[in-house]
PDB file of C-alpha atoms in Angstrom:
ATOM      1  CA  MET A  52      81.437 107.440 104.350  1.00 42.00           C
ATOM      2  CA  ASP A  53      82.475 111.676 105.536  1.00 58.00           C
ATOM      3  CA  ASP A  54      84.939 110.073 108.332  1.00 69.00           C
ATOM      4  CA  GLU A  55      87.484 109.007 106.167  1.00 75.00           C
ATOM      5  CA  TYR A  56      87.545 111.997 104.269  1.00 77.00           C
ATOM      6  CA  MET A  57      89.193 114.724 105.295  1.00 80.00           C
ATOM      7  CA  GLU A  58      90.288 118.819 105.345  1.00 82.00           C
ATOM      8  CA  LYS A  59      93.711 119.625 104.941  1.00 79.00           C
ATOM      9  CA  ASN A  60      95.417 123.011 104.342  1.00 82.00           C
ATOM     10  CA  GLY A  61      91.992 123.723 102.011  1.00 81.00           C
ATOM     11  CA  LYS A  62      92.075 120.369  99.922  1.00 83.00           C
ATOM     12  CA  ILE A  63      89.707 117.285 100.674  1.00 82.00           C
ATOM     13  CA  ALA A  64      92.688 114.062 101.225  1.00 82.00           C
ATOM     14  CA  CYS A  65      91.142 110.440 101.515  1.00 78.00           C
ATOM     15  CA  TYR A  66      92.640 108.329 103.808  1.00 78.00           C
ATOM     16  CA  ALA A  67      90.507 105.050 102.831  1.00 79.00           C
ATOM     17  CA  LYS A  68      92.161 101.904 102.241  1.00 84.00           C
ATOM     18  CA  PHE A  69      91.111  99.496  98.932  1.00 85.00           C
ATOM     19  CA  ARG A  70      92.542  96.281  97.998  1.00 89.00           C
ATOM     20  CA  VAL A  71      91.468  94.172  94.620  1.00 89.00           C
ATOM     21  CA  ALA A  72      88.778  92.095  95.156  1.00 88.00           C
ATOM     22  CA  GLU A  73      88.913  90.307  91.182  1.00 89.00           C
ATOM     23  CA  MET A  74      91.482  90.910  89.149  1.00 89.00           C
ATOM     24  CA  GLU A  75      91.076  89.252  85.317  1.00 88.00           C
ATOM     25  CA  TYR A  76      94.201  89.607  82.582  1.00 85.00           C
ATOM     26  CA  ASP A  77      93.566  88.112  79.122  1.00 84.00           C
ATOM     27  CA  ARG A  78      97.768  88.167  77.418  1.00 85.00           C
ATOM     28  CA  GLU A  79      95.995  88.004  74.071  1.00 84.00           C
ATOM     29  CA  LEU A  80      94.116  91.032  74.373  1.00 81.00           C
ATOM     30  CA  GLY A  81      96.943  92.691  76.525  1.00 83.00           C
ATOM     31  CA  ARG A  82      94.337  94.065  79.094  1.00 84.00           C
ATOM     32  CA  PHE A  83      92.558  93.349  81.935  1.00 83.00           C
ATOM     33  CA  THR A  84      89.345  92.092  81.018  1.00 87.00           C
ATOM     34  CA  LYS A  85      87.703  91.697  85.097  1.00 88.00           C
ATOM     35  CA  PHE A  86      89.164  94.468  87.789  1.00 87.00           C
ATOM     36  CA  THR A  87      87.026  95.056  90.370  1.00 89.00           C
ATOM     37  CA  VAL A  88      88.259  97.580  93.722  1.00 88.00           C
ATOM     38  CA  ILE A  89      86.621  97.003  97.227  1.00 88.00           C
ATOM     39  CA  ASP A  90      87.123  99.321 100.397  1.00 84.00           C
ATOM     40  CA  LYS A  91      87.590  98.179 103.984  1.00 83.00           C
ATOM     41  CA  ASN A  92      83.245  97.587 104.334  1.00 81.00           C
ATOM     42  CA  GLY A  93      83.329  95.668 100.783  1.00 84.00           C
ATOM     43  CA  ASN A  94      81.373  98.763  98.948  1.00 84.00           C
ATOM     44  CA  VAL A  95      82.558  97.964  94.958  1.00 85.00           C
ATOM     45  CA  ARG A  96      84.361 101.765  94.488  1.00 84.00           C
ATOM     46  CA  PHE A  97      85.800 100.498  91.214  1.00 84.00           C
ATOM     47  CA  LYS A  98      85.293  98.210  88.737  1.00 86.00           C
ATOM     48  CA  VAL A  99      85.908  96.993  84.594  1.00 84.00           C
ATOM     49  CA  ALA A 100      84.127  94.159  83.535  1.00 79.00           C
ATOM     50  CA  GLN A 101      84.815  94.152  79.945  1.00 73.00           C
ATOM     51  CA  GLN A 102      83.998  90.947  77.225  1.00 64.00           C
ATOM     52  CA  ALA A 103      87.660  89.684  75.289  1.00 54.00           C
ATOM     53  CA  GLN A 104      86.802  89.750  72.148  1.00 55.00           C
ATOM     54  CA  LYS A 105      89.569  87.880  69.998  1.00 50.00           C
ATOM     55  CA  GLN A 106      90.741  88.898  66.340  1.00 46.00           C
ATOM     56  CA  GLY A 107      87.582  88.218  64.025  1.00 43.00           C
ATOM     57  CA  VAL A 108      84.800  87.591  65.923  1.00 43.00           C
ATOM     58  CA  GLU A 109      82.688  90.597  64.981  1.00 43.00           C
ATOM     59  CA  GLN A 110      79.480  91.525  67.135  1.00 44.00           C
ATOM     60  CA  SER A 111      76.420  91.822  65.415  1.00 42.00           C
ATOM     61  CA  LYS A 112      75.064  95.150  65.583  1.00 40.00           C
ATOM     62  CA  SER A 113      72.034  95.138  68.603  1.00 42.00           C
ATOM     63  CA  ALA A 114      75.070  93.531  70.653  1.00 45.00           C
ATOM     64  CA  ALA A 115      77.398  96.715  70.129  1.00 45.00           C
ATOM     65  CA  ASN A 116      74.257  99.036  70.370  1.00 45.00           C
ATOM     66  CA  THR A 117      73.405  97.334  73.865  1.00 44.00           C
ATOM     67  CA  ASN A 118      76.704  97.155  75.330  1.00 49.00           C
ATOM     68  CA  SER A 119      77.719 101.060  74.260  1.00 54.00           C
ATOM     69  CA  HIS A 120      76.730 102.329  77.293  1.00 49.00           C
ATOM     70  CA  ALA A 121      78.470  99.830  79.396  1.00 51.00           C
ATOM     71  CA  GLU A 122      81.549 100.170  77.322  1.00 57.00           C
ATOM     72  CA  GLN A 123      81.303 104.536  77.630  1.00 56.00           C
ATOM     73  CA  GLN A 124      81.771 103.708  81.451  1.00 50.00           C
ATOM     74  CA  ASN A 125      84.341 101.171  81.849  1.00 53.00           C
ATOM     75  CA  ALA A 126      86.201 103.521  79.456  1.00 56.00           C
ATOM     76  CA  ALA A 127      85.292 106.599  82.229  1.00 53.00           C
ATOM     77  CA  GLN A 128      86.496 104.116  84.674  1.00 49.00           C
ATOM     78  CA  ALA A 129      89.688 103.463  82.760  1.00 50.00           C
ATOM     79  CA  LYS A 130      90.560 106.380  83.291  1.00 56.00           C
ATOM     80  CA  SER A 131      90.237 106.576  86.605  1.00 60.00           C
ATOM     81  CA  GLU A 132      87.204 108.878  86.986  1.00 65.00           C
ATOM     82  CA  PRO A 133      85.298 108.780  89.904  1.00 71.00           C
ATOM     83  CA  ALA A 134      81.982 107.046  89.869  1.00 74.00           C
ATOM     84  CA  GLU A 135      80.266 110.099  91.476  1.00 84.00           C
ATOM     85  CA  TYR A 136      81.350 113.776  90.680  1.00 87.00           C
ATOM     86  CA  VAL A 137      79.154 115.608  93.305  1.00 90.00           C
ATOM     87  CA  ARG A 138      79.761 114.662  97.403  1.00 89.00           C
ATOM     88  CA  LYS A 139      78.899 116.678 100.311  1.00 89.00           C
ATOM     89  CA  TYR A 140      82.040 116.875 102.821  1.00 85.00           C
ATOM     90  CA  GLN A 141      80.766 118.892 106.400  1.00 85.00           C
ATOM     91  CA  GLY A 142      77.665 120.356 105.258  1.00 87.00           C
ATOM     92  CA  ASN A 143      79.344 121.608 101.693  1.00 89.00           C
ATOM     93  CA  ASP A 144      79.075 120.670  98.131  1.00 91.00           C
ATOM     94  CA  CYS A 145      82.521 119.300  96.962  1.00 91.00           C
ATOM     95  CA  VAL A 146      83.118 118.483  93.098  1.00 89.00           C
ATOM     96  CA  TYR A 147      85.513 116.689  91.223  1.00 86.00           C
ATOM     97  CA  VAL A 148      86.944 119.118  88.654  1.00 84.00           C
ATOM     98  CA  MET A 149      90.508 119.399  86.963  1.00 78.00           C
ATOM     99  CA  ASN A 150      91.447 115.860  88.731  1.00 79.00           C
ATOM    100  CA  LYS A 151      90.899 116.661  92.211  1.00 83.00           C
ATOM    101  CA  TRP A 152      87.977 117.101  94.898  1.00 86.00           C
ATOM    102  CA  VAL A 153      87.270 120.953  95.742  1.00 88.00           C
ATOM    103  CA  PHE A 154      84.764 123.299  97.616  1.00 90.00           C
ATOM    104  CA  LEU A 155      82.222 124.315  95.347  1.00 92.00           C
ATOM    105  CA  ASP A 156      81.859 127.865  96.918  1.00 90.00           C
ATOM    106  CA  SER A 157      85.928 127.765  96.976  1.00 90.00           C
ATOM    107  CA  ILE A 158      85.869 127.560  92.966  1.00 89.00           C
ATOM    108  CA  ASN A 159      86.496 131.461  91.608  1.00 87.00           C
ATOM    109  CA  ASN A 160      87.101 130.547  87.947  1.00 87.00           C
ATOM    110  CA  GLY A 161      85.010 131.291  85.055  1.00 88.00           C
ATOM    111  CA  ALA A 162      85.874 128.565  83.238  1.00 86.00           C
ATOM    112  CA  VAL A 163      85.779 126.294  85.503  1.00 87.00           C
ATOM    113  CA  LEU A 164      81.820 127.488  86.689  1.00 88.00           C
ATOM    114  CA  ALA A 165      81.221 127.310  83.118  1.00 89.00           C
ATOM    115  CA  ILE A 166      82.134 123.626  83.539  1.00 87.00           C
ATOM    116  CA  ILE A 167      80.409 123.031  85.526  1.00 89.00           C
ATOM    117  CA  ALA A 168      77.295 125.151  84.733  1.00 89.00           C
ATOM    118  CA  THR A 169      76.957 123.563  81.674  1.00 90.00           C
ATOM    119  CA  ASP A 170      77.623 120.177  82.117  1.00 86.00           C
ATOM    120  CA  ALA A 171      75.206 118.079  79.296  1.00 85.00           C
ATOM    121  CA  GLU A 172      76.567 114.698  80.950  1.00 86.00           C
ATOM    122  CA  GLY A 173      74.191 114.905  84.468  1.00 87.00           C
ATOM    123  CA  LYS A 174      77.708 114.920  85.719  1.00 88.00           C
ATOM    124  CA  TYR A 175      77.191 118.157  88.375  1.00 90.00           C
ATOM    125  CA  SER A 176      73.719 118.131  88.197  1.00 90.00           C
ATOM    126  CA  ALA A 177      72.966 118.341  92.108  1.00 92.00           C
ATOM    127  CA  VAL A 178      74.875 122.427  92.253  1.00 93.00           C
ATOM    128  CA  LYS A 179      74.156 122.687  88.431  1.00 91.00           C
ATOM    129  CA  GLU A 180      72.159 126.025  89.357  1.00 93.00           C
ATOM    130  CA  LYS A 181      74.032 127.132  92.160  1.00 93.00           C
ATOM    131  CA  ALA A 182      77.599 126.730  89.794  1.00 91.00           C
ATOM    132  CA  ALA A 183      75.514 129.253  86.751  1.00 92.00           C
ATOM    133  CA  ASN A 184      74.440 132.013  89.284  1.00 93.00           C
ATOM    134  CA  MET A 185      78.092 132.234  90.977  1.00 91.00           C
ATOM    135  CA  LEU A 186      79.054 132.863  87.279  1.00 90.00           C
ATOM    136  CA  ALA A 187      76.501 135.082  87.192  1.00 91.00           C
ATOM    137  CA  LYS A 188      78.092 136.937  89.937  1.00 90.00           C
ATOM    138  CA  LEU A 189      81.924 137.039  88.658  1.00 86.00           C
ATOM    139  CA  LYS A 190      81.085 137.800  85.369  1.00 85.00           C
ATOM    140  CA  GLY A 191      78.985 140.850  86.971  1.00 84.00           C
ATOM    141  CA  ALA A 192      81.910 141.887  89.405  1.00 72.00           C
ATOM    142  CA  ALA A 193      84.642 141.180  86.364  1.00 57.00           C
TER     143      ALA A 193
END
């Protein structure tokens, strides 16, 4: 997967090509109920799959609780958030933060490091400890 990402002027650029594999639009609800994007190898890179709910139809509480996790994931994907927040690129840790990919070691902003170090959702669990150490060094230098 590293061959589709390149470093250019200290930023990570993606040159992967994608295509829409599945698309379903509900005109009554005015939204996509199915939308799947795949890469050139057929790997799913983005997916939204929502059950259409017509007005006047109520779901039971148990069904709502069962679907709540999936709905949260779909809501996150609808905001164009990536499926993962930490990647290795050329042996370095990269994180998706503030709508872009950056090298973890290049972050010198205490607020950004605090976001990663105090991550309660587990998005940055692979680099959480490293970010906390970087934040402590940054505070110690100030």
